[in-house]
mmCIF file of C-alpha atoms in Angstrom:
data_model
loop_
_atom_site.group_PDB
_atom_site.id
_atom_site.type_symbol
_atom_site.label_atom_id
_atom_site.label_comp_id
_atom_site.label_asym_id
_atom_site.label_seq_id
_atom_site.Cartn_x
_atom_site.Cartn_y
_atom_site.Cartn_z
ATOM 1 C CA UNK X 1 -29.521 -13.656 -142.098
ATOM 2 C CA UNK X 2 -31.565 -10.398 -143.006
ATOM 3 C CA UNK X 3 -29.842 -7.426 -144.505
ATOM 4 C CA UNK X 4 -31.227 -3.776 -144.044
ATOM 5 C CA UNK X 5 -29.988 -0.151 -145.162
ATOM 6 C CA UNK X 6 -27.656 2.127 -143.107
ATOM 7 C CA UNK X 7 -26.951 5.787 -143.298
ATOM 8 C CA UNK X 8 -23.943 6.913 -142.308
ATOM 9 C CA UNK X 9 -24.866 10.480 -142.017
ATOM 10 C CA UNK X 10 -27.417 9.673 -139.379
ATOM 11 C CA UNK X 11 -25.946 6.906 -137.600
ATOM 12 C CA UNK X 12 -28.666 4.437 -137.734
ATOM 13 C CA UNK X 13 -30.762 2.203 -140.490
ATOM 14 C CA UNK X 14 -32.862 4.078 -142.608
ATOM 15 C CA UNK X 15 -34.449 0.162 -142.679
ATOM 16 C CA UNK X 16 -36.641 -1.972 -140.265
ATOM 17 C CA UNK X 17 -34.774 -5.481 -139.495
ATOM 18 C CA UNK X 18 -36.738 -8.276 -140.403
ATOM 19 C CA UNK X 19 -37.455 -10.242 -137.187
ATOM 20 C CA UNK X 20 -39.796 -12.611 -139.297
ATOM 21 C CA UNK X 21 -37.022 -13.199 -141.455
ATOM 22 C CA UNK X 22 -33.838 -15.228 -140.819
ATOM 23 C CA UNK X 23 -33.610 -14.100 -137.456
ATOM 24 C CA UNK X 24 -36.921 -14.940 -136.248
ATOM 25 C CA UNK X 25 -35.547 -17.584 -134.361
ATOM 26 C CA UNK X 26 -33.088 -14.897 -132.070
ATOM 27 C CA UNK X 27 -35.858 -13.025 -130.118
ATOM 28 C CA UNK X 28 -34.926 -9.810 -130.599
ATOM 29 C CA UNK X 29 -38.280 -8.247 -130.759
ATOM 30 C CA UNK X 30 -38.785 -9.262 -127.284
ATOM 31 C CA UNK X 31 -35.544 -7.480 -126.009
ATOM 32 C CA UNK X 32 -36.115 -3.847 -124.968
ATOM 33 C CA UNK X 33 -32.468 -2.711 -126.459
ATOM 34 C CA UNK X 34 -32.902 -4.360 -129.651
ATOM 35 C CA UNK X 35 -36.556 -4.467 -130.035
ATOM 36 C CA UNK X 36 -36.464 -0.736 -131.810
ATOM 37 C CA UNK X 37 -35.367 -2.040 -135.618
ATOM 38 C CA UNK X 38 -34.262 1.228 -136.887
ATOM 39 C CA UNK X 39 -31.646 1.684 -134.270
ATOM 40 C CA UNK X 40 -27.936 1.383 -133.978
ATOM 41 C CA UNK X 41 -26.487 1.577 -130.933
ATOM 42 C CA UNK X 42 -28.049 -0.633 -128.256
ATOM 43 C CA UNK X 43 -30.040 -1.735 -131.012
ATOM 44 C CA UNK X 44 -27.852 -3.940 -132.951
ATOM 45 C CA UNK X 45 -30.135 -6.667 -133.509
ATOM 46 C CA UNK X 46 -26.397 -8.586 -134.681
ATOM 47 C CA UNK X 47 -24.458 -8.263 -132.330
ATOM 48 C CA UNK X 48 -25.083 -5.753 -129.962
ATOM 49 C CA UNK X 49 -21.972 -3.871 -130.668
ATOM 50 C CA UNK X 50 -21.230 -0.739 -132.581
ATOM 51 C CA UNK X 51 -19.034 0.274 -135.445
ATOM 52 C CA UNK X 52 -17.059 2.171 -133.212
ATOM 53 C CA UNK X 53 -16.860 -0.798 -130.301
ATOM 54 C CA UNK X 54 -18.898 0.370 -127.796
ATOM 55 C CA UNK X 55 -20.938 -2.654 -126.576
ATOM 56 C CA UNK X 56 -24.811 -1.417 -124.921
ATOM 57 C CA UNK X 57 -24.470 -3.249 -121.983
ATOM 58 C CA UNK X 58 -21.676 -0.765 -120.741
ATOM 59 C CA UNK X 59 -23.874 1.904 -120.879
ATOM 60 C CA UNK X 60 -26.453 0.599 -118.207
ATOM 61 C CA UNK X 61 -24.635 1.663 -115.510
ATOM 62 C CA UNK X 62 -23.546 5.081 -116.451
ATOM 63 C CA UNK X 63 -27.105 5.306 -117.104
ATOM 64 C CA UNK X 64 -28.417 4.273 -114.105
ATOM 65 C CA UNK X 65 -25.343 6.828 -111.774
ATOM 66 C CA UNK X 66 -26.902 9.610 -113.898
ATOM 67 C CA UNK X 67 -30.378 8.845 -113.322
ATOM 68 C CA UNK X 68 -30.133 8.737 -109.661
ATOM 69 C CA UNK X 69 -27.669 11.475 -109.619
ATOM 70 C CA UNK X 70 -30.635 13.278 -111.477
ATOM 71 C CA UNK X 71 -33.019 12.261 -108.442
ATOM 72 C CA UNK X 72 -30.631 13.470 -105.803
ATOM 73 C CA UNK X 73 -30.409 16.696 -107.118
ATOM 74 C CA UNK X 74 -33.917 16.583 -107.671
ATOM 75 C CA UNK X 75 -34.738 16.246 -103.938
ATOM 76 C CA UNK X 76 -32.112 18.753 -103.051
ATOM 77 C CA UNK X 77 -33.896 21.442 -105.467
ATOM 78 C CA UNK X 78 -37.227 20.546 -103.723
ATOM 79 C CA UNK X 79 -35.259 21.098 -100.359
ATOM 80 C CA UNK X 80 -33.909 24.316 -100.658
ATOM 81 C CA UNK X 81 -36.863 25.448 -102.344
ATOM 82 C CA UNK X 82 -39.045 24.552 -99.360
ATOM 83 C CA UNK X 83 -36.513 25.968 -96.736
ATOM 84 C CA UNK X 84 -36.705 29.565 -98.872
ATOM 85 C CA UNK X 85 -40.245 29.604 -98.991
ATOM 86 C CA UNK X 86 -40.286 28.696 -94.655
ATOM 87 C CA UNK X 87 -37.337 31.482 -94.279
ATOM 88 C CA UNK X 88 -39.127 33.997 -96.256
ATOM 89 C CA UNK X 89 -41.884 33.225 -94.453
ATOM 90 C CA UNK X 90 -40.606 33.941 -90.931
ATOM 91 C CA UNK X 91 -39.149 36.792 -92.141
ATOM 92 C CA UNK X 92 -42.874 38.292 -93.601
ATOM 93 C CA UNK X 93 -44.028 37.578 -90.479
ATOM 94 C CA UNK X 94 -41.527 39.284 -88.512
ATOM 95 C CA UNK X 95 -41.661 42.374 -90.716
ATOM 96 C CA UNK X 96 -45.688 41.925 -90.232
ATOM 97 C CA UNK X 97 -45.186 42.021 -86.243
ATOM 98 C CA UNK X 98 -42.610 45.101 -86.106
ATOM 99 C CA UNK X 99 -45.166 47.187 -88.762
ATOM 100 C CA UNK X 100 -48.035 46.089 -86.148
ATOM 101 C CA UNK X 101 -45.793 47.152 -82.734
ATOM 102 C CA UNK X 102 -44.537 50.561 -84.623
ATOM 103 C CA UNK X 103 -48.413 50.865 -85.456
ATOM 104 C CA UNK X 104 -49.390 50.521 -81.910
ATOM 105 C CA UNK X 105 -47.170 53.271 -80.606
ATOM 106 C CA UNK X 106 -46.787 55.766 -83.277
ATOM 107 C CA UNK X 107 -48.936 58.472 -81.102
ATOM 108 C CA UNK X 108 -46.613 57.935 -78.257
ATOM 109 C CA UNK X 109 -43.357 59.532 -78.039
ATOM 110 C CA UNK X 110 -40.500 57.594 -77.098
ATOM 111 C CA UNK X 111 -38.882 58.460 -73.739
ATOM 112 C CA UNK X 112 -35.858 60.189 -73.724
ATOM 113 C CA UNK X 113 -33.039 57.371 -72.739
ATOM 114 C CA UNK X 114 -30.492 59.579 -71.750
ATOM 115 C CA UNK X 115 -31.953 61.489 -68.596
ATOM 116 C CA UNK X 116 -33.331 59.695 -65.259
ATOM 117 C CA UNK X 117 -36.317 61.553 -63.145
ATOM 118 C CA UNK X 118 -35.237 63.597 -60.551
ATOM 119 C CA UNK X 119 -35.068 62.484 -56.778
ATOM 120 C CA UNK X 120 -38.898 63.154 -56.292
ATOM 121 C CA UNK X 121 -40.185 60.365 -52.901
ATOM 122 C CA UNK X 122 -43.441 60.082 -52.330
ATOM 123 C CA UNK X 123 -45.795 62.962 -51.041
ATOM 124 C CA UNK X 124 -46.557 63.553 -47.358
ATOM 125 C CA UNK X 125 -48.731 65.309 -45.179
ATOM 126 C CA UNK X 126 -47.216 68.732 -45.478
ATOM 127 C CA UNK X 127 -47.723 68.235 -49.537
ATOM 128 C CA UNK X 128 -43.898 68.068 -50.538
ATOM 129 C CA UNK X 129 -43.866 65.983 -53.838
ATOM 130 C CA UNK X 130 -40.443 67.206 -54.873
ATOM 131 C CA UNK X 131 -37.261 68.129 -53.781
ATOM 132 C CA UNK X 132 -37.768 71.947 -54.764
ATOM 133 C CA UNK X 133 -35.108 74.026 -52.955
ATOM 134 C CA UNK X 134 -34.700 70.895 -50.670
ATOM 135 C CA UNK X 135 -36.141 69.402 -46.957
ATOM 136 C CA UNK X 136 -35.423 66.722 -44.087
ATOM 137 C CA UNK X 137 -37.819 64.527 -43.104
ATOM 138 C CA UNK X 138 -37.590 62.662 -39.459
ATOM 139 C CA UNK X 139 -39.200 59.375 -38.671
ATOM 140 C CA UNK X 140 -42.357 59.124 -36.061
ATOM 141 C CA UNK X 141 -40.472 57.949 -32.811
ATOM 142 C CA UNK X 142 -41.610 54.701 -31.764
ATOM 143 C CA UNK X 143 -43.776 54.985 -28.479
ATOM 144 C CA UNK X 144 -43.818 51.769 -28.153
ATOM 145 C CA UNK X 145 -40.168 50.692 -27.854
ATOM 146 C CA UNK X 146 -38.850 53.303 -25.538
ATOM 147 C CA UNK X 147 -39.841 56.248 -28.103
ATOM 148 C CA UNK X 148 -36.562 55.434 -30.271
ATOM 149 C CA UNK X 149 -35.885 56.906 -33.493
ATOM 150 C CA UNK X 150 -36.796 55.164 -36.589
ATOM 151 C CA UNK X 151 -35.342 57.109 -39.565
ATOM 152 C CA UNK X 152 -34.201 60.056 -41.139
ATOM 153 C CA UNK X 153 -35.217 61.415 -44.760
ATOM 154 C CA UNK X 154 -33.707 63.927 -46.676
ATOM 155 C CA UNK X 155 -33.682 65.439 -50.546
ATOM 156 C CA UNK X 156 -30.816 67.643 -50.481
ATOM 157 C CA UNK X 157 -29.667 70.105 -52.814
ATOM 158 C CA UNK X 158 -26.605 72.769 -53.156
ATOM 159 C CA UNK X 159 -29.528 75.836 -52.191
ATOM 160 C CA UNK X 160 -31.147 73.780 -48.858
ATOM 161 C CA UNK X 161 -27.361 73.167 -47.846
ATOM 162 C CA UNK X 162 -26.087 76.707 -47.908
ATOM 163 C CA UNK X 163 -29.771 78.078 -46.502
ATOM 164 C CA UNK X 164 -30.168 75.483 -43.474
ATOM 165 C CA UNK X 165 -27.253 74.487 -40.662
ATOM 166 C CA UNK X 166 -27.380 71.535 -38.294
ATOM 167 C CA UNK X 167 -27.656 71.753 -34.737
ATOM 168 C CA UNK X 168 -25.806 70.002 -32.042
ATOM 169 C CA UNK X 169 -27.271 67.318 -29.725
ATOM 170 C CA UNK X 170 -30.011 68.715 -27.446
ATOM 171 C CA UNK X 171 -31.022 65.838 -25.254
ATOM 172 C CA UNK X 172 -29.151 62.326 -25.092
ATOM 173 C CA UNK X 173 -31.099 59.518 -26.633
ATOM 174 C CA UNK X 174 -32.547 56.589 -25.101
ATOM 175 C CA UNK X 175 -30.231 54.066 -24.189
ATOM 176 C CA UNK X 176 -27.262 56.285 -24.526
ATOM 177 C CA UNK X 177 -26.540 56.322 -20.451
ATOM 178 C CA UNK X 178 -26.561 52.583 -20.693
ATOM 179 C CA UNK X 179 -24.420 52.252 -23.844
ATOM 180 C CA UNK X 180 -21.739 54.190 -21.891
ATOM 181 C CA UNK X 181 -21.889 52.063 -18.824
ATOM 182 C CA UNK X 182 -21.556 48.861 -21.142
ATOM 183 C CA UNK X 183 -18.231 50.774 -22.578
ATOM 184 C CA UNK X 184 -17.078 51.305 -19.105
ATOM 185 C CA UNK X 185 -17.427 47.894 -18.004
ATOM 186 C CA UNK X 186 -15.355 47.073 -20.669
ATOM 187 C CA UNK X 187 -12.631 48.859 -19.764
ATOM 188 C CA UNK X 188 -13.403 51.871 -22.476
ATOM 189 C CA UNK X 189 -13.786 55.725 -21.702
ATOM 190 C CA UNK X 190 -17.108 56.514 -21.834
ATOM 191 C CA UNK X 191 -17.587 59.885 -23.449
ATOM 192 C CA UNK X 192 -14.629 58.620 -25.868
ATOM 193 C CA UNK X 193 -16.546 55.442 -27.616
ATOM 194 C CA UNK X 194 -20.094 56.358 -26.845
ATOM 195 C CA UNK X 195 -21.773 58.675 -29.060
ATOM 196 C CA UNK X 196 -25.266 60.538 -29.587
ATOM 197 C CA UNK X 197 -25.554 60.032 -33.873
ATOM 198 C CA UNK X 198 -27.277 62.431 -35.955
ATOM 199 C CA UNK X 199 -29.504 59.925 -38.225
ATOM 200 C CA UNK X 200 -29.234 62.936 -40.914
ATOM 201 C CA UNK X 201 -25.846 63.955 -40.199
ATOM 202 C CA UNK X 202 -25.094 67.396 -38.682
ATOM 203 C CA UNK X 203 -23.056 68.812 -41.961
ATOM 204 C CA UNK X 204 -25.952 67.765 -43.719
ATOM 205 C CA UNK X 205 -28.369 69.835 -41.883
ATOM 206 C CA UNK X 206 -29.371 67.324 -39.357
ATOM 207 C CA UNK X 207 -31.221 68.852 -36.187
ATOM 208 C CA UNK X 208 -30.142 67.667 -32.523
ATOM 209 C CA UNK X 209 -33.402 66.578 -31.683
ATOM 210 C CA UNK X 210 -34.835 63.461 -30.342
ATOM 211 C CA UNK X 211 -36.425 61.893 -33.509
ATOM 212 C CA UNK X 212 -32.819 62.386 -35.092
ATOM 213 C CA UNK X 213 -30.590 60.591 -32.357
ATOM 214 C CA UNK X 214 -29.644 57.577 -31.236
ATOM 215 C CA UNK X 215 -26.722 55.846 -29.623
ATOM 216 C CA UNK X 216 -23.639 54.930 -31.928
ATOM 217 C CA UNK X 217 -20.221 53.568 -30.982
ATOM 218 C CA UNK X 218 -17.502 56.058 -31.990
ATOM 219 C CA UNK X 219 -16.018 53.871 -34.495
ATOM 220 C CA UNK X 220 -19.807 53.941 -36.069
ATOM 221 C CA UNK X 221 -20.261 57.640 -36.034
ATOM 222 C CA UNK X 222 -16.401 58.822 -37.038
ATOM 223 C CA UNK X 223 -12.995 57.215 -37.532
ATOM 224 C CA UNK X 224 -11.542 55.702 -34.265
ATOM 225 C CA UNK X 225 -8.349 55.009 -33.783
ATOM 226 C CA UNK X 226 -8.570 51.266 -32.466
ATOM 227 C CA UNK X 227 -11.903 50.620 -34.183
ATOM 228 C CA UNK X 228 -12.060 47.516 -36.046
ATOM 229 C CA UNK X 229 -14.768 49.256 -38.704
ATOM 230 C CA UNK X 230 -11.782 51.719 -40.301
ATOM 231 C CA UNK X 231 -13.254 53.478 -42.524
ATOM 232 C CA UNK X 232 -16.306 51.719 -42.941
ATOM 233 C CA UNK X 233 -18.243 54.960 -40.616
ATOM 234 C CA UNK X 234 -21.295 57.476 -41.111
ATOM 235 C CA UNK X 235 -19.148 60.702 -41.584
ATOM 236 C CA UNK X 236 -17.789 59.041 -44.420
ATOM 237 C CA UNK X 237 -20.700 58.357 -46.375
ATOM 238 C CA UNK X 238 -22.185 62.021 -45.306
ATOM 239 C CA UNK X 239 -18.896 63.723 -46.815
ATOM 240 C CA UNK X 240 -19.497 61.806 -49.712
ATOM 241 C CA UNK X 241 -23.354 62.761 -50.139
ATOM 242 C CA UNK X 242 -22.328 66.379 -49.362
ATOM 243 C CA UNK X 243 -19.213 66.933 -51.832
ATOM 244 C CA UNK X 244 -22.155 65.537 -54.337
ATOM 245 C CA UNK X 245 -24.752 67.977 -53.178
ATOM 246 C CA UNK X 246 -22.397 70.801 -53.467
ATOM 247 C CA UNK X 247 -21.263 69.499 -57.105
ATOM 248 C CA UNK X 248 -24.723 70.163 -57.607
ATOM 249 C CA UNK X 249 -26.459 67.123 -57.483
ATOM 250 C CA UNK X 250 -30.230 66.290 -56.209
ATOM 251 C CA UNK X 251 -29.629 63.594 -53.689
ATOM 252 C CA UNK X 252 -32.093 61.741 -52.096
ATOM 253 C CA UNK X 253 -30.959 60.383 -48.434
ATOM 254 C CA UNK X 254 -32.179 57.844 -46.159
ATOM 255 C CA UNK X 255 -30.777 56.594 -42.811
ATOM 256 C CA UNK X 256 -32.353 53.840 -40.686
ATOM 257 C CA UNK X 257 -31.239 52.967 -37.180
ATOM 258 C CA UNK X 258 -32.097 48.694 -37.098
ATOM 259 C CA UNK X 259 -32.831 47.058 -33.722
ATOM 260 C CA UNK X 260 -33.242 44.061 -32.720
ATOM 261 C CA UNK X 261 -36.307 43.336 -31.194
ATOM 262 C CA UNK X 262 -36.995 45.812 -28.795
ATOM 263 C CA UNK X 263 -33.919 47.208 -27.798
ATOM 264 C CA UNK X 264 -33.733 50.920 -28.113
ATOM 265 C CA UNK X 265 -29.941 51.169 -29.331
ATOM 266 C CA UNK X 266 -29.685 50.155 -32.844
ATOM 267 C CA UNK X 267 -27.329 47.294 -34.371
ATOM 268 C CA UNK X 268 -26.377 49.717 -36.877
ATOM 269 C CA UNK X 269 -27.401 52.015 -39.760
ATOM 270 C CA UNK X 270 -28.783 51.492 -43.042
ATOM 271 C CA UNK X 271 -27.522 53.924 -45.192
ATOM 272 C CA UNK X 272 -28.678 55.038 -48.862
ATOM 273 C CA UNK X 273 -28.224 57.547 -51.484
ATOM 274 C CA UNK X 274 -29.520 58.496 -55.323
ATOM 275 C CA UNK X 275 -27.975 61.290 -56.758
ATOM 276 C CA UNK X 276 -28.816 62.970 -60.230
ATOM 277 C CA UNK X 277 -26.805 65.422 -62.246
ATOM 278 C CA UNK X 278 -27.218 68.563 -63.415
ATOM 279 C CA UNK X 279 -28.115 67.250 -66.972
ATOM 280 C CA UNK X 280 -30.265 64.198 -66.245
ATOM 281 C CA UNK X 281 -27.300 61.254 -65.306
ATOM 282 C CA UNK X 282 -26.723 59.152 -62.286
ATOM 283 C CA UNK X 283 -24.640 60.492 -59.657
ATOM 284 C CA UNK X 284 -23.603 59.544 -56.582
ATOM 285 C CA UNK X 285 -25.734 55.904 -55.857
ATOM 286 C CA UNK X 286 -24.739 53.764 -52.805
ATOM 287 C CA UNK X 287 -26.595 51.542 -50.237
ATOM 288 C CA UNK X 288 -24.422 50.124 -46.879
ATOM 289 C CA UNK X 289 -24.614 48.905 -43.514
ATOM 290 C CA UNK X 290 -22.465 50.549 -39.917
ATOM 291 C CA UNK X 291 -22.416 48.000 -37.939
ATOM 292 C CA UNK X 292 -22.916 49.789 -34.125
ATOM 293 C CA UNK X 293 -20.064 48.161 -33.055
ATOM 294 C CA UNK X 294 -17.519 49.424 -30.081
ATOM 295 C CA UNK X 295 -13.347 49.198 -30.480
ATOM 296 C CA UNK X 296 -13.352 46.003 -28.530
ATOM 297 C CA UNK X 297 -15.682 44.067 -31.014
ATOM 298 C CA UNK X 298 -18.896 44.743 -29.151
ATOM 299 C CA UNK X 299 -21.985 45.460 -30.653
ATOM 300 C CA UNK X 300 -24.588 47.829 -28.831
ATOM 301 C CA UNK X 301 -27.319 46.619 -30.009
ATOM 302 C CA UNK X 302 -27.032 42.774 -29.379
ATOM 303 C CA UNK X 303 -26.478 42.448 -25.596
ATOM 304 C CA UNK X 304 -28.612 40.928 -23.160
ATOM 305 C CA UNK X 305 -29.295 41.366 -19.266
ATOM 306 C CA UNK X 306 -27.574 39.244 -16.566
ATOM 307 C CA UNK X 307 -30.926 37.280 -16.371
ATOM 308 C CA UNK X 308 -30.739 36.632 -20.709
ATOM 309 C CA UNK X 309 -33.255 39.543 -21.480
ATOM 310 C CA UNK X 310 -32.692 41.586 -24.089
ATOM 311 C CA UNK X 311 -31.243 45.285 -23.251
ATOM 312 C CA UNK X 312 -31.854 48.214 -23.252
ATOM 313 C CA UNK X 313 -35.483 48.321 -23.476
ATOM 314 C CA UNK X 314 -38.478 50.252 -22.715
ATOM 315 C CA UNK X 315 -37.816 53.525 -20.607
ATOM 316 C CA UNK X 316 -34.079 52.398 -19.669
ATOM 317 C CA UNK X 317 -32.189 55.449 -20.031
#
């Protein structure tokens, strides 16, 4: 057995063990916990075992949880770290891109979001590019479908309203003596349920004349008692564009007989309006449909001859 010196003070031999000695024959400068001769602890070359108890071998597992707890953390630093660096990144780059697009467009103002451009439709022959005080526009008629009218463009405004007055019907449309015969037949009073519309309504400053007429059902043109359409009718929408004109809006207003095929009495109306206000805002905006359609159901523009042609057509009056 060898002996050695211990200090208290530091907790260890202040002596190397002598492995060549009496304990040559134990190995212990072969074992990685004893093999350091100075030490205490784990390196009891006796025993194993410390003055307090602890025994070494109870420590390799406490050692081992920290040192992979060490690791994991570890990786979870080198995690964070590299999503930080991608964020910060991404945001650089986003900064980079809005500095670029500000760049691009600092010598252009930005548009004012709050006001709209003025009802202004494209130019025509007679050089009107705006509404100015106002004007009505009427379709070519179509020469070759029976000369019936195609459409009706207006930009109204409070000063054109109170300056210009419609006119009533001058000549009857084409197709307007047949429409009332097809209301007789079926059982209706003519002059009650068949109608000469204004495409651009009278009150609106609609003329009487040819290119502004066609025939309408009276439930299409007013409200008719009887009529299946209500209130669904042309007057309705023109009361509505004029209480906006006079509220002094700039309305732009279109009205489009459709046929089908070549009839010359329409199927119904197509029926639009844009209005702006005073300062810059939407007004009045709709877009709709009259169906040309008599009390009984009937529409005027869908009917055929008694040998399956399509009627009216051509020069039928």
């Amino acid at each position: 057995m060898g002996f050695r010196d211990y200090d208290p003070g530091l907790n260890r031999f202040t002596s190397r063990d002598m492995y060549n000695g009496a304990l040559a024959d134990m190995g212990l400068g072969s074992d990685p916990f004893t093999g350091n001769r100075y030490a205490f602890t784990g390196g009891n070359p006796i025993s194993n075992v410390e003055i307090d108890g602890h025994w070494f071998a109870l420590a390799i597992p406490v050692v081992a949880a920290v040192f992979v707890a060490a690791v994991v953390v570890t990786v979870a630093i080198i995690a964070v770290a590299a999503a930080v660096e991608y964020v910060g990144n991404e945001v650089r780059e986003r900064l980079d891109e809005r500095s670029r697009a500000r760049d691009d467009t600092d010598d252009q103002p930005a548009p004012d979001p709050r006001r709209l451009p003025r009802p202004q439709p494209e130019p025509d022959d007679d050089n009107r590019s705006g509404c100015g005080e106002g004007w009505i526009k009427y379709g070519e008629r179509d020469a070759a479908n029976g000369n019936r009218a195609t459409a009706g463009e207006a930009c109204l405004t409070k000063e054109y309203l109170k300056k210009n007055k419609g006119t009533a019907v001058g000549s009857n449309p084409p197709g307007y003596t047949w429409a009332q015969d097809f209301a007789t037949g079926k059982g209706l009073n003519a002059q009650k349920n068949v109608n000469a519309c204004h495409i651009i309504g009278n009150k609106l400053a609609g003329k009487g004349v040819l290119a502004n007429l066609s025939p309408c059902a009276r439930g299409a043109n007013a409200k008719q008692i009887g009529s299946t359409q209500g209130e669904d009718h042309m007057r309705a929408y023109e009361s509505m564009v004029y209480t906006a004109v006079m509220a002094g809006q700039d309305v732009m207003y279109t009205v489009s007989p459709r046929y089908d095929g070549s009839r010359t009495v329409p199927t119904g109306y197509d029926m639009s309006a844009y209005g702006i206000n005073p300062d810059g805002s939407v007004g009045i905006d709709f877009q709709v449909f009259i169906p040309n359609e008599l009390s009984t159901g009937d529409n005027l523009g869908t009917q055929m001859d008694d040998g399956g042609a399509p009627t009216p057509t051509g020069s039928t009056p």
